[in-house]
Short mmCIF file of C-alpha atoms in Angstrom, two decimals:
data_model
loop_
_atom_site.label_atom_id
_atom_site.label_comp_id
_atom_site.label_asym_id
_atom_site.label_seq_id
_atom_site.Cartn_x
_atom_site.Cartn_y
_atom_site.Cartn_z
CA MET A 1 0.00 0.00 0.00
CA LYS A 2 1.33 3.41 -1.04
CA LEU A 3 0.77 6.91 0.27
CA SER A 4 -1.61 9.26 -1.51
CA ARG A 5 -0.84 12.78 -2.72
CA ASN A 6 -3.89 13.92 -0.76
CA LEU A 7 -2.92 14.77 2.81
CA GLU A 8 -6.42 14.24 4.24
CA GLU A 9 -6.53 10.70 2.87
CA ASN A 10 -3.16 9.99 4.47
CA ARG A 11 -4.40 11.40 7.80
CA LYS A 12 -7.47 9.15 7.71
CA MET A 13 -5.25 6.18 6.93
CA MET A 14 -2.96 6.98 9.88
CA ALA A 15 -6.00 7.38 12.16
CA LYS A 16 -7.12 3.87 11.21
CA LEU A 17 -3.67 2.38 11.78
CA PHE A 18 -2.88 4.09 15.09
CA PRO A 19 -5.04 4.98 18.12
CA ILE A 20 -3.78 8.56 18.05
CA GLU A 21 -6.77 9.97 19.95
CA LYS A 22 -6.53 7.30 22.67
CA SER A 23 -2.77 7.12 23.20
CA PHE A 24 -1.35 10.22 24.85
CA ASP A 25 2.18 9.62 23.55
CA LEU A 26 1.25 9.35 19.84
CA ILE A 27 1.47 12.95 18.67
CA GLU A 28 -0.10 14.39 15.49
CA ARG A 29 0.94 18.00 14.80
CA GLN A 30 -0.76 19.84 11.93
CA VAL A 31 1.23 22.71 10.45
CA VAL A 32 1.46 24.86 7.32
CA ILE A 33 4.81 24.81 5.52
CA GLY A 34 5.29 27.35 2.75
CA GLY A 35 1.56 27.62 2.17
CA LYS A 36 1.08 23.83 2.02
CA LYS A 37 -0.77 21.80 4.60
CA ALA A 38 1.42 19.31 6.41
CA VAL A 39 1.27 16.99 9.39
CA MET A 40 4.02 15.60 11.56
CA TYR A 41 3.74 12.38 13.56
CA PHE A 42 6.11 11.46 16.37
CA ILE A 43 6.14 9.57 19.66
CA ASP A 44 6.57 11.60 22.82
CA GLY A 45 9.65 10.40 24.68
CA PHE A 46 11.41 9.17 21.53
CA VAL A 47 12.31 12.54 20.04
CA LYS A 48 14.85 15.17 21.01
CA ASP A 49 12.73 18.16 21.99
CA GLY A 50 15.41 20.72 21.22
CA VAL A 51 16.09 19.35 17.75
CA MET A 52 12.40 19.02 16.89
CA GLY A 53 11.76 22.56 18.08
CA LYS A 54 14.43 23.96 15.76
CA ILE A 55 13.21 21.87 12.82
CA MET A 56 9.60 23.02 13.32
CA GLN A 57 10.71 26.64 13.69
CA PHE A 58 12.57 26.42 10.38
CA PHE A 59 9.65 24.74 8.58
CA LEU A 60 7.17 27.36 9.76
CA GLY A 61 9.46 30.09 8.42
CA LEU A 62 9.40 28.78 4.84
CA THR A 63 7.51 30.84 2.24
CA PRO A 64 5.46 29.71 -0.80
CA ASP A 65 8.13 31.15 -3.10
CA GLN A 66 10.75 28.85 -1.60
CA LEU A 67 8.57 25.79 -2.33
CA GLU A 68 7.61 26.88 -5.84
CA ASN A 69 9.92 24.47 -7.66
CA VAL A 70 9.94 21.75 -5.01
CA ASN A 71 7.76 18.99 -6.49
CA THR A 72 8.76 15.88 -4.52
CA ALA A 73 9.45 14.90 -0.95
CA GLN A 74 13.02 14.03 -1.93
CA ASP A 75 13.59 17.58 -3.23
CA PHE A 76 12.11 19.03 -0.03
CA ALA A 77 14.32 16.82 2.17
CA ALA A 78 17.43 17.67 0.15
CA ARG A 79 16.85 21.43 0.31
CA PHE A 80 15.19 22.14 3.63
CA VAL A 81 15.82 19.29 6.08
CA SER A 82 19.28 19.91 7.49
CA TYR A 83 19.16 17.05 9.99
CA VAL A 84 21.69 14.27 9.33
CA GLU A 85 19.51 11.14 9.28
CA VAL A 86 16.73 11.78 6.77
CA SER A 87 15.03 9.53 4.21
CA THR A 88 11.81 9.33 2.21
CA GLU A 89 9.36 6.45 1.98
CA SER A 90 6.06 5.77 0.21
CA ASP A 91 5.32 2.25 1.47
CA VAL A 92 2.77 2.46 4.30
CA GLU A 93 3.99 -0.69 6.08
CA LYS A 94 7.57 0.61 6.20
CA ILE A 95 6.36 4.00 7.39
CA THR A 96 4.39 2.29 10.15
CA THR A 97 7.44 0.34 11.31
CA GLN A 98 9.63 3.45 11.26
CA TYR A 99 7.06 5.50 13.16
CA LEU A 100 6.84 2.94 15.96
CA SER A 101 10.65 2.75 16.05
CA GLY A 102 10.93 6.44 16.90
CA PRO A 103 11.68 8.65 13.86
CA ALA A 104 9.34 11.57 13.16
CA ILE A 105 7.12 11.29 10.06
CA LEU A 106 6.45 14.42 7.97
CA MET A 107 3.67 14.33 5.35
CA ILE A 108 3.08 17.30 3.04
CA ASP A 109 0.03 17.79 0.85
CA GLY A 110 0.84 17.04 -2.79
CA TYR A 111 3.78 14.73 -2.05
CA GLU A 112 3.35 10.97 -2.45
CA GLU A 113 6.22 10.20 -0.09
CA ALA A 114 6.67 10.81 3.62
CA ILE A 115 9.86 12.31 5.03
CA LEU A 116 11.40 10.32 7.89
CA ILE A 117 13.47 12.42 10.30
CA ASP A 118 15.47 10.32 12.73
CA ALA A 119 15.63 12.70 15.69
CA ARG A 120 14.92 9.98 18.24
CA THR A 121 16.67 9.39 21.51
CA TYR A 122 15.92 6.28 23.53
CA PRO A 123 15.92 6.29 27.33
CA ALA A 124 19.23 4.57 28.09
CA ARG A 125 21.70 4.06 30.89
CA SER A 126 25.41 4.73 30.56
CA THR A 127 27.80 1.95 29.63
CA GLU A 128 29.36 0.27 32.64
CA GLU A 129 31.29 -2.91 33.36
CA PRO A 130 29.05 -6.02 33.43
CA GLU A 131 28.60 -7.50 36.90
CA LYS A 132 29.03 -11.07 35.63
CA GLU A 133 32.10 -10.53 33.42
CA LYS A 134 34.42 -8.28 35.40
CA VAL A 135 38.12 -8.24 34.59
CA LEU A 136 41.16 -7.29 36.64
CA ARG A 137 42.63 -5.47 33.66
CA GLY A 138 41.00 -4.25 30.46
CA SER A 139 38.10 -2.12 29.28
CA ARG A 140 35.33 -1.23 31.70
CA ASP A 141 32.46 -0.65 29.28
CA GLY A 142 29.54 -2.97 28.63
CA PHE A 143 26.50 -3.33 26.43
CA VAL A 144 23.28 -1.44 27.22
CA GLU A 145 19.63 -1.95 26.24
CA THR A 146 19.86 0.13 23.02
CA VAL A 147 20.97 -1.82 19.96
CA VAL A 148 22.34 1.28 18.18
CA PHE A 149 24.74 2.00 21.04
CA ASN A 150 25.80 -1.66 21.21
CA THR A 151 26.59 -1.73 17.50
CA ALA A 152 28.65 1.44 17.91
CA LEU A 153 30.64 -0.15 20.77
CA ILE A 154 31.64 -3.01 18.47
CA ARG A 155 32.33 -0.81 15.44
CA ARG A 156 34.53 1.41 17.60
CA ARG A 157 36.82 -1.59 18.04
CA ILE A 158 36.66 -2.81 14.42
CA ARG A 159 37.50 -0.03 11.97
CA ASP A 160 37.24 -2.35 9.00
CA PRO A 161 35.19 -1.46 5.90
CA LYS A 162 34.21 -5.13 5.64
CA PHE A 163 32.45 -5.05 9.01
CA VAL A 164 28.72 -5.42 8.35
CA ALA A 165 25.80 -4.87 10.73
CA GLU A 166 22.52 -5.95 9.11
CA VAL A 167 19.22 -5.22 10.83
CA VAL A 168 16.01 -7.22 10.53
CA ASN A 169 12.69 -6.92 12.35
CA VAL A 170 11.42 -9.97 14.25
CA GLY A 171 7.97 -10.28 15.79
CA ASN A 172 4.66 -9.57 14.08
CA ARG A 173 3.67 -7.16 16.84
CA SER A 174 6.87 -6.17 18.64
CA ARG A 175 8.91 -5.73 15.42
CA THR A 176 12.07 -5.92 17.47
CA ASP A 177 15.32 -4.80 15.83
CA VAL A 178 17.79 -7.68 15.52
CA VAL A 179 21.31 -6.89 14.30
CA ILE A 180 23.50 -9.52 12.63
CA ALA A 181 27.16 -8.43 12.85
CA TYR A 182 30.05 -10.05 10.97
CA ILE A 183 33.08 -9.32 8.80
CA ASP A 184 32.18 -10.03 5.20
CA ASP A 185 35.48 -11.50 3.98
CA ILE A 186 36.12 -13.64 7.10
CA VAL A 187 32.74 -15.12 8.02
CA ASP A 188 31.72 -18.51 6.66
CA LYS A 189 29.09 -17.67 4.03
CA LYS A 190 27.13 -20.93 4.44
CA THR A 191 26.89 -20.44 8.19
CA LEU A 192 25.83 -16.81 7.71
CA GLU A 193 23.10 -17.68 5.21
CA LYS A 194 21.80 -20.47 7.43
CA ILE A 195 21.48 -18.14 10.44
CA LYS A 196 19.94 -15.32 8.39
CA LYS A 197 17.33 -17.64 6.90
CA ARG A 198 16.40 -18.96 10.32
CA ILE A 199 15.98 -15.45 11.72
CA GLU A 200 13.98 -14.22 8.72
CA SER A 201 11.70 -17.28 8.87
CA ILE A 202 10.78 -16.75 12.54
CA ASP A 203 7.04 -16.20 12.88
CA VAL A 204 6.17 -15.07 16.41
CA ARG A 205 4.07 -12.26 17.86
CA SER A 206 6.92 -10.73 19.84
CA LEU A 207 10.34 -11.29 21.35
CA THR A 208 9.04 -10.81 24.88
CA MET A 209 12.24 -11.93 26.58
CA SER A 210 14.51 -10.49 23.87
CA GLN A 211 17.47 -12.79 23.26
CA GLU A 212 16.06 -15.81 25.06
CA SER A 213 12.92 -15.63 22.92
CA LEU A 214 15.09 -15.39 19.79
CA ALA A 215 17.31 -18.27 20.95
CA GLU A 216 14.32 -20.54 21.51
CA CYS A 217 13.18 -19.81 17.95
CA LEU A 218 16.65 -20.47 16.51
CA ILE A 219 17.59 -23.62 18.42
CA LYS A 220 16.21 -27.05 17.76
CA ARG A 221 16.84 -28.13 21.32
CA LYS A 222 16.48 -31.67 22.60
CA TRP A 223 14.68 -31.41 25.94
CA TYR A 224 16.96 -33.95 27.62
CA ASN A 225 20.22 -32.18 26.68
CA PRO A 226 20.91 -29.30 29.08
CA PHE A 227 24.12 -28.04 27.46
CA PRO A 228 23.79 -24.53 25.95
CA LYS A 229 24.31 -23.81 22.26
CA ILE A 230 24.57 -20.03 22.32
CA ARG A 231 27.18 -18.05 24.18
CA TYR A 232 26.14 -14.72 25.68
CA THR A 233 28.43 -11.84 26.54
CA GLU A 234 27.88 -8.32 27.84
CA ARG A 235 31.42 -7.21 26.93
CA PRO A 236 31.98 -5.35 23.63
CA ASP A 237 35.64 -6.44 23.51
CA ILE A 238 34.66 -10.13 23.60
CA ALA A 239 32.00 -9.57 20.93
CA ALA A 240 34.49 -7.72 18.71
CA ALA A 241 37.12 -10.44 19.17
CA ASN A 242 34.63 -13.11 18.11
CA VAL A 243 33.63 -11.13 15.04
CA LEU A 244 37.31 -10.83 14.07
CA GLU A 245 37.66 -14.61 14.46
CA GLY A 246 34.93 -15.16 11.86
CA ASN A 247 32.02 -15.73 14.21
CA ILE A 248 28.62 -14.07 13.98
CA VAL A 249 27.35 -11.77 16.73
CA ILE A 250 23.63 -11.11 17.13
CA LEU A 251 22.34 -8.08 19.03
CA VAL A 252 18.69 -7.74 20.07
CA ASP A 253 17.18 -4.38 20.95
CA ASN A 254 16.26 -3.99 24.65
CA ASP A 255 18.88 -6.56 25.69
CA PRO A 256 22.30 -5.65 27.15
CA SER A 257 24.15 -8.68 25.81
CA ALA A 258 25.30 -10.23 22.54
CA MET A 259 24.81 -13.74 21.18
CA VAL A 260 27.90 -15.40 19.70
CA LEU A 261 27.35 -18.04 17.00
CA PRO A 262 28.45 -20.75 16.52
CA SER A 263 29.77 -21.70 19.97
CA SER A 264 31.35 -24.97 21.11
CA ILE A 265 31.66 -25.98 24.76
CA PHE A 266 35.22 -24.61 24.86
CA ASP A 267 34.01 -21.12 23.88
CA PHE A 268 31.91 -20.95 27.05
CA ILE A 269 34.91 -21.38 29.36
CA GLN A 270 37.04 -18.62 27.83
CA GLU A 271 37.38 -15.27 29.56
CA ALA A 272 38.68 -11.84 28.63
CA ASP A 273 41.22 -11.94 31.48
CA ASP A 274 43.16 -14.61 29.56
CA PHE A 275 44.10 -12.05 26.92
CA TYR A 276 44.74 -9.03 29.14
CA TYR A 277 47.77 -10.72 30.72
CA PRO A 278 51.04 -12.06 29.27
CA PRO A 279 50.85 -15.55 27.68
CA VAL A 280 52.35 -17.39 30.68
CA ILE A 281 49.98 -15.81 33.22
CA GLY A 282 46.99 -15.99 30.88
CA GLY A 283 47.72 -19.63 30.07
CA TYR A 284 48.02 -20.50 33.76
CA MET A 285 44.74 -18.77 34.60
CA ARG A 286 42.97 -20.58 31.75
CA ALA A 287 44.36 -23.98 32.78
CA VAL A 288 43.36 -23.50 36.43
CA ARG A 289 39.89 -22.29 35.51
CA ASN A 290 39.24 -25.19 33.15
CA LEU A 291 40.54 -27.74 35.65
CA ILE A 292 38.51 -26.55 38.62
CA PHE A 293 35.36 -26.04 36.57
CA PHE A 294 35.37 -29.50 35.00
CA SER A 295 36.14 -30.95 38.43
CA THR A 296 32.78 -29.64 39.72
CA LEU A 297 31.15 -32.43 37.75
CA VAL A 298 32.67 -35.17 39.92
CA ILE A 299 33.79 -33.71 43.28
CA THR A 300 30.72 -34.71 45.31
CA PRO A 301 30.06 -38.00 43.43
CA LEU A 302 33.69 -39.08 43.99
CA TRP A 303 33.47 -38.26 47.69
CA LEU A 304 30.20 -40.19 47.98
CA LEU A 305 31.81 -43.11 46.15
CA ALA A 306 34.79 -42.97 48.51
CA ILE A 307 32.76 -43.14 51.74
CA GLN A 308 30.68 -45.99 50.30
CA ASN A 309 33.85 -47.98 49.58
CA MET A 310 36.11 -46.94 52.46
CA ASP A 311 37.35 -50.52 52.94
CA ARG A 312 38.87 -50.47 49.45
CA LEU A 313 40.77 -47.20 49.92
CA PRO A 314 44.31 -46.88 51.28
CA GLU A 315 44.69 -45.63 54.85
CA TRP A 316 45.93 -42.19 53.80
CA LEU A 317 42.48 -41.54 52.27
CA HIS A 318 40.52 -42.52 55.39
CA PHE A 319 40.25 -38.84 56.37
CA LEU A 320 37.44 -38.68 53.78
CA GLN A 321 35.24 -40.76 56.08
CA ILE A 322 32.52 -38.94 58.03
CA ALA A 323 33.72 -38.64 61.64
CA GLU A 324 30.28 -38.34 63.23
CA PRO A 325 27.59 -39.55 60.80
CA ASN A 326 23.94 -38.73 61.45
CA GLU A 327 20.65 -40.33 60.44
CA VAL A 328 20.33 -38.45 57.13
CA PRO A 329 22.06 -40.30 54.23
CA PRO A 330 24.94 -38.31 52.67
CA VAL A 331 23.33 -38.39 49.22
CA VAL A 332 20.18 -36.77 50.63
CA GLN A 333 22.27 -34.10 52.37
CA LEU A 334 24.09 -33.32 49.12
CA LEU A 335 20.86 -33.10 47.12
CA ILE A 336 19.30 -30.78 49.71
CA LEU A 337 22.39 -28.57 49.61
CA GLU A 338 22.26 -28.44 45.79
CA VAL A 339 18.78 -26.95 46.07
CA ALA A 340 19.67 -24.76 49.06
CA ILE A 341 22.51 -23.09 47.15
CA ASP A 342 20.09 -22.21 44.34
CA VAL A 343 17.65 -20.83 46.90
CA LEU A 344 20.40 -18.56 48.25
CA LYS A 345 21.24 -17.41 44.71
CA LEU A 346 17.60 -16.57 44.01
CA ALA A 347 17.31 -14.79 47.34
CA SER A 348 20.44 -12.73 46.65
CA VAL A 349 19.06 -11.63 43.26
CA ASN A 350 15.80 -10.42 44.81
CA THR A 351 17.34 -8.90 47.95
CA PRO A 352 17.94 -5.11 48.01
CA ASN A 353 21.61 -4.14 48.20
CA MET A 354 21.22 -2.66 51.68
CA LEU A 355 20.04 -6.05 52.98
CA GLY A 356 22.75 -8.06 51.20
CA ASN A 357 24.94 -8.38 54.30
CA SER A 358 21.99 -9.59 56.34
CA LEU A 359 21.25 -12.28 53.78
CA SER A 360 24.88 -13.44 53.84
CA ILE A 361 24.84 -13.76 57.64
CA ILE A 362 21.50 -15.59 57.68
CA GLY A 363 22.58 -17.94 54.88
CA ALA A 364 25.87 -18.72 56.62
CA LEU A 365 24.07 -19.50 59.88
CA ILE A 366 21.40 -21.68 58.27
CA LEU A 367 23.90 -23.65 56.16
CA GLY A 368 26.53 -23.61 58.90
CA ASP A 369 26.29 -24.06 62.64
CA PHE A 370 22.50 -24.28 62.89
CA ALA A 371 22.24 -26.92 60.16
CA ILE A 372 24.92 -29.08 61.81
CA GLN A 373 23.60 -28.66 65.35
CA SER A 374 20.06 -29.56 64.31
CA GLY A 375 21.29 -32.82 62.81
CA TRP A 376 20.38 -32.10 59.21
CA PHE A 377 23.94 -32.05 57.87
CA VAL A 378 27.44 -33.13 58.75
CA PRO A 379 30.39 -30.73 58.24
CA ASP A 380 31.76 -32.85 55.38
CA THR A 381 28.77 -32.38 53.06
CA ILE A 382 28.73 -28.63 53.65
CA LEU A 383 32.47 -28.45 52.96
CA TYR A 384 32.35 -30.31 49.64
CA MET A 385 29.25 -28.48 48.40
CA SER A 386 30.90 -25.17 49.32
CA ILE A 387 33.92 -26.14 47.21
CA VAL A 388 31.63 -27.00 44.29
CA ALA A 389 29.73 -23.71 44.65
CA ILE A 390 32.94 -21.65 44.68
CA CYS A 391 34.43 -23.53 41.71
CA SER A 392 31.25 -23.04 39.67
CA PHE A 393 31.84 -19.28 39.71
CA SER A 394 35.12 -19.73 37.83
CA GLN A 395 33.44 -19.14 34.46
CA PRO A 396 30.66 -16.70 33.53
CA SER A 397 28.13 -18.88 31.68
CA VAL A 398 25.06 -19.45 33.86
CA GLU A 399 23.65 -21.94 31.34
CA LEU A 400 26.78 -24.10 31.37
CA ASN A 401 26.86 -23.98 35.18
CA TYR A 402 23.37 -25.42 35.39
CA ALA A 403 24.12 -28.03 32.72
CA PHE A 404 27.01 -29.28 34.87
CA LYS A 405 24.80 -29.10 37.94
CA PHE A 406 22.11 -31.32 36.39
CA MET A 407 24.68 -33.87 35.26
CA ARG A 408 26.37 -33.82 38.69
CA ILE A 409 23.05 -34.64 40.35
CA ILE A 410 22.49 -37.54 37.94
CA ILE A 411 25.98 -38.92 38.61
CA LEU A 412 25.40 -38.48 42.35
CA VAL A 413 22.14 -40.46 42.33
CA LEU A 414 23.55 -43.20 40.08
CA SER A 415 26.65 -43.50 42.31
CA HIS A 416 24.44 -43.90 45.39
CA PHE A 417 22.32 -46.70 43.92
CA PHE A 418 24.84 -48.50 41.68
CA ASN A 419 28.17 -47.61 43.29
CA LEU A 420 31.17 -47.51 40.92
CA THR A 421 29.10 -48.80 38.00
CA GLY A 422 26.62 -45.95 38.46
CA PHE A 423 29.43 -43.40 38.61
CA ILE A 424 30.91 -44.67 35.33
CA ILE A 425 27.48 -44.70 33.66
CA GLY A 426 26.84 -41.11 34.80
CA VAL A 427 30.19 -39.82 33.56
CA VAL A 428 29.81 -41.63 30.22
CA LEU A 429 26.27 -40.26 29.87
CA SER A 430 27.58 -36.72 30.45
CA PHE A 431 30.20 -37.06 27.73
CA VAL A 432 27.68 -38.64 25.36
CA LEU A 433 25.35 -35.67 25.80
CA ILE A 434 28.25 -33.27 25.21
CA GLY A 435 29.54 -35.24 22.22
CA THR A 436 26.15 -35.61 20.52
CA ASN A 437 25.20 -31.99 21.07
CA LYS A 438 25.47 -29.69 18.05
CA THR A 439 25.93 -25.95 17.69
CA VAL A 440 23.17 -23.80 16.21
CA THR A 441 24.62 -24.32 12.73
CA GLY A 442 25.03 -28.08 13.15
CA LYS A 443 28.78 -28.16 13.82
CA GLY A 444 30.37 -30.37 16.47
CA TYR A 445 30.00 -29.22 20.07
CA LEU A 446 33.48 -30.56 20.89
CA TYR A 447 35.22 -28.68 18.08
CA PRO A 448 38.24 -28.41 17.67
CA ILE A 449 38.71 -31.87 19.23
CA ILE A 450 35.91 -33.51 17.21
CA PRO A 451 36.48 -32.90 14.33
CA PHE A 452 40.13 -32.25 15.16
CA ASN A 453 41.72 -29.01 14.01
CA ALA A 454 45.31 -28.57 15.18
CA HIS A 455 45.44 -24.81 14.60
CA ASP A 456 42.22 -24.00 16.46
CA PHE A 457 43.05 -26.57 19.16
CA LYS A 458 46.18 -24.61 20.12
CA TYR A 459 44.30 -21.33 20.40
CA LYS A 460 41.39 -22.81 22.36
CA PHE A 461 43.49 -24.51 25.03
CA LEU A 462 46.69 -22.45 25.11
CA ARG A 463 47.30 -18.75 25.54
CA LEU A 464 49.65 -18.20 22.61
CA LYS A 465 51.65 -15.07 21.93
CA ILE A 466 50.25 -12.75 19.27
CA ARG A 467 52.62 -12.75 16.33
CA SER A 468 52.97 -9.79 14.01
CA THR A 469 54.99 -9.25 10.87
CA GLU A 470 56.89 -6.06 10.10
CA LYS A 471 55.29 -3.78 7.54
CA MET A 472 57.17 -3.44 4.28
CA HIS A 473 58.26 0.13 3.52
#
């Protein structure tokens, strides 16, 4: 559907499309520009008042003589609209989308195109370091809820003419802006086309939960496999580094994080700190982090296995035995503590900052002295679950943490009922789920081990020195 040259017809059409009389923030301003009737539509709260005031003041000062030879909206925009971001459009559907996105719409009687003036400004917070991905050294900025700002944070780090940021609208009602960022001559074209087709084929009413809603539409997830397929980051430097490596970064408006595709399990356990320190220190930190995180899968099951088979262990390992056992089986204590730790996490999220210290004291008392004195737990179970909880914070992916947690619980239960056989079955099951999992694009989840790639293997597991060649003069 196209716009009409008749302004009144266009006004009636806009009145049918939008509840302008009912919604207080949908503004319709009728004016006369150079003797011609005109109307401007904009959303209160999305426009810069100072800029719009100057634009309107200039328009109202135009005379009929100045518009005598101006026959199209494009001519008018080129001569009289001095604002930087200006375009013309005749398609009603595109005008509707642009209007709801924030730009002001100017319609002038006799012109069959509308003039779009992008004078919008979204309510936004300042960039600050993400709480979940803090670094000891490095940049302190982070993504915000405005996709334009997030794209700028990445482009600031990649001054390459081949860097592309495509935008598509997803959601029949929300029409959320989704940006696909990549470097044109590095990205794998088949992977890019596959992801773009999936995004463009999404048919939902809205992306209510932003990136999570988009991820659920993109991923063909098997309900029994808890391991994540999409890596999230709130750090622009990590997003930029992944783009430079040939990956694809997806930004969703209203969400302060980026999606990195494709992602194997080894991408989830990388951190920015590895690259802000010299190779030896960065390599050591990466090795320690990987070791302690993967150990969280088996710490409590191994201890349970040990106390169930104490007669088979050498004497120097007898300290693992519970000194003063109670009536509650160790496996039940461990399972209760698994849930209790999650309860504390949920409570800390919903607790005001001023009450944070109180929550810490109460949690320590409940899971400490009081729990032991009441006979619910023995010190050993609290100790080992505390170690697991601390180790789980060694990497930033919440999704991967919970995947390991679910598998740890399965190994724990199998070890209790079937002893060593159950432990082996649980560990094998975990690796089968990891090995059979696929990335969003269908690649191996264990890449670069399966399929093996020697070059990528070195860079995934080792912190290698960046090599540069001297420029030829």
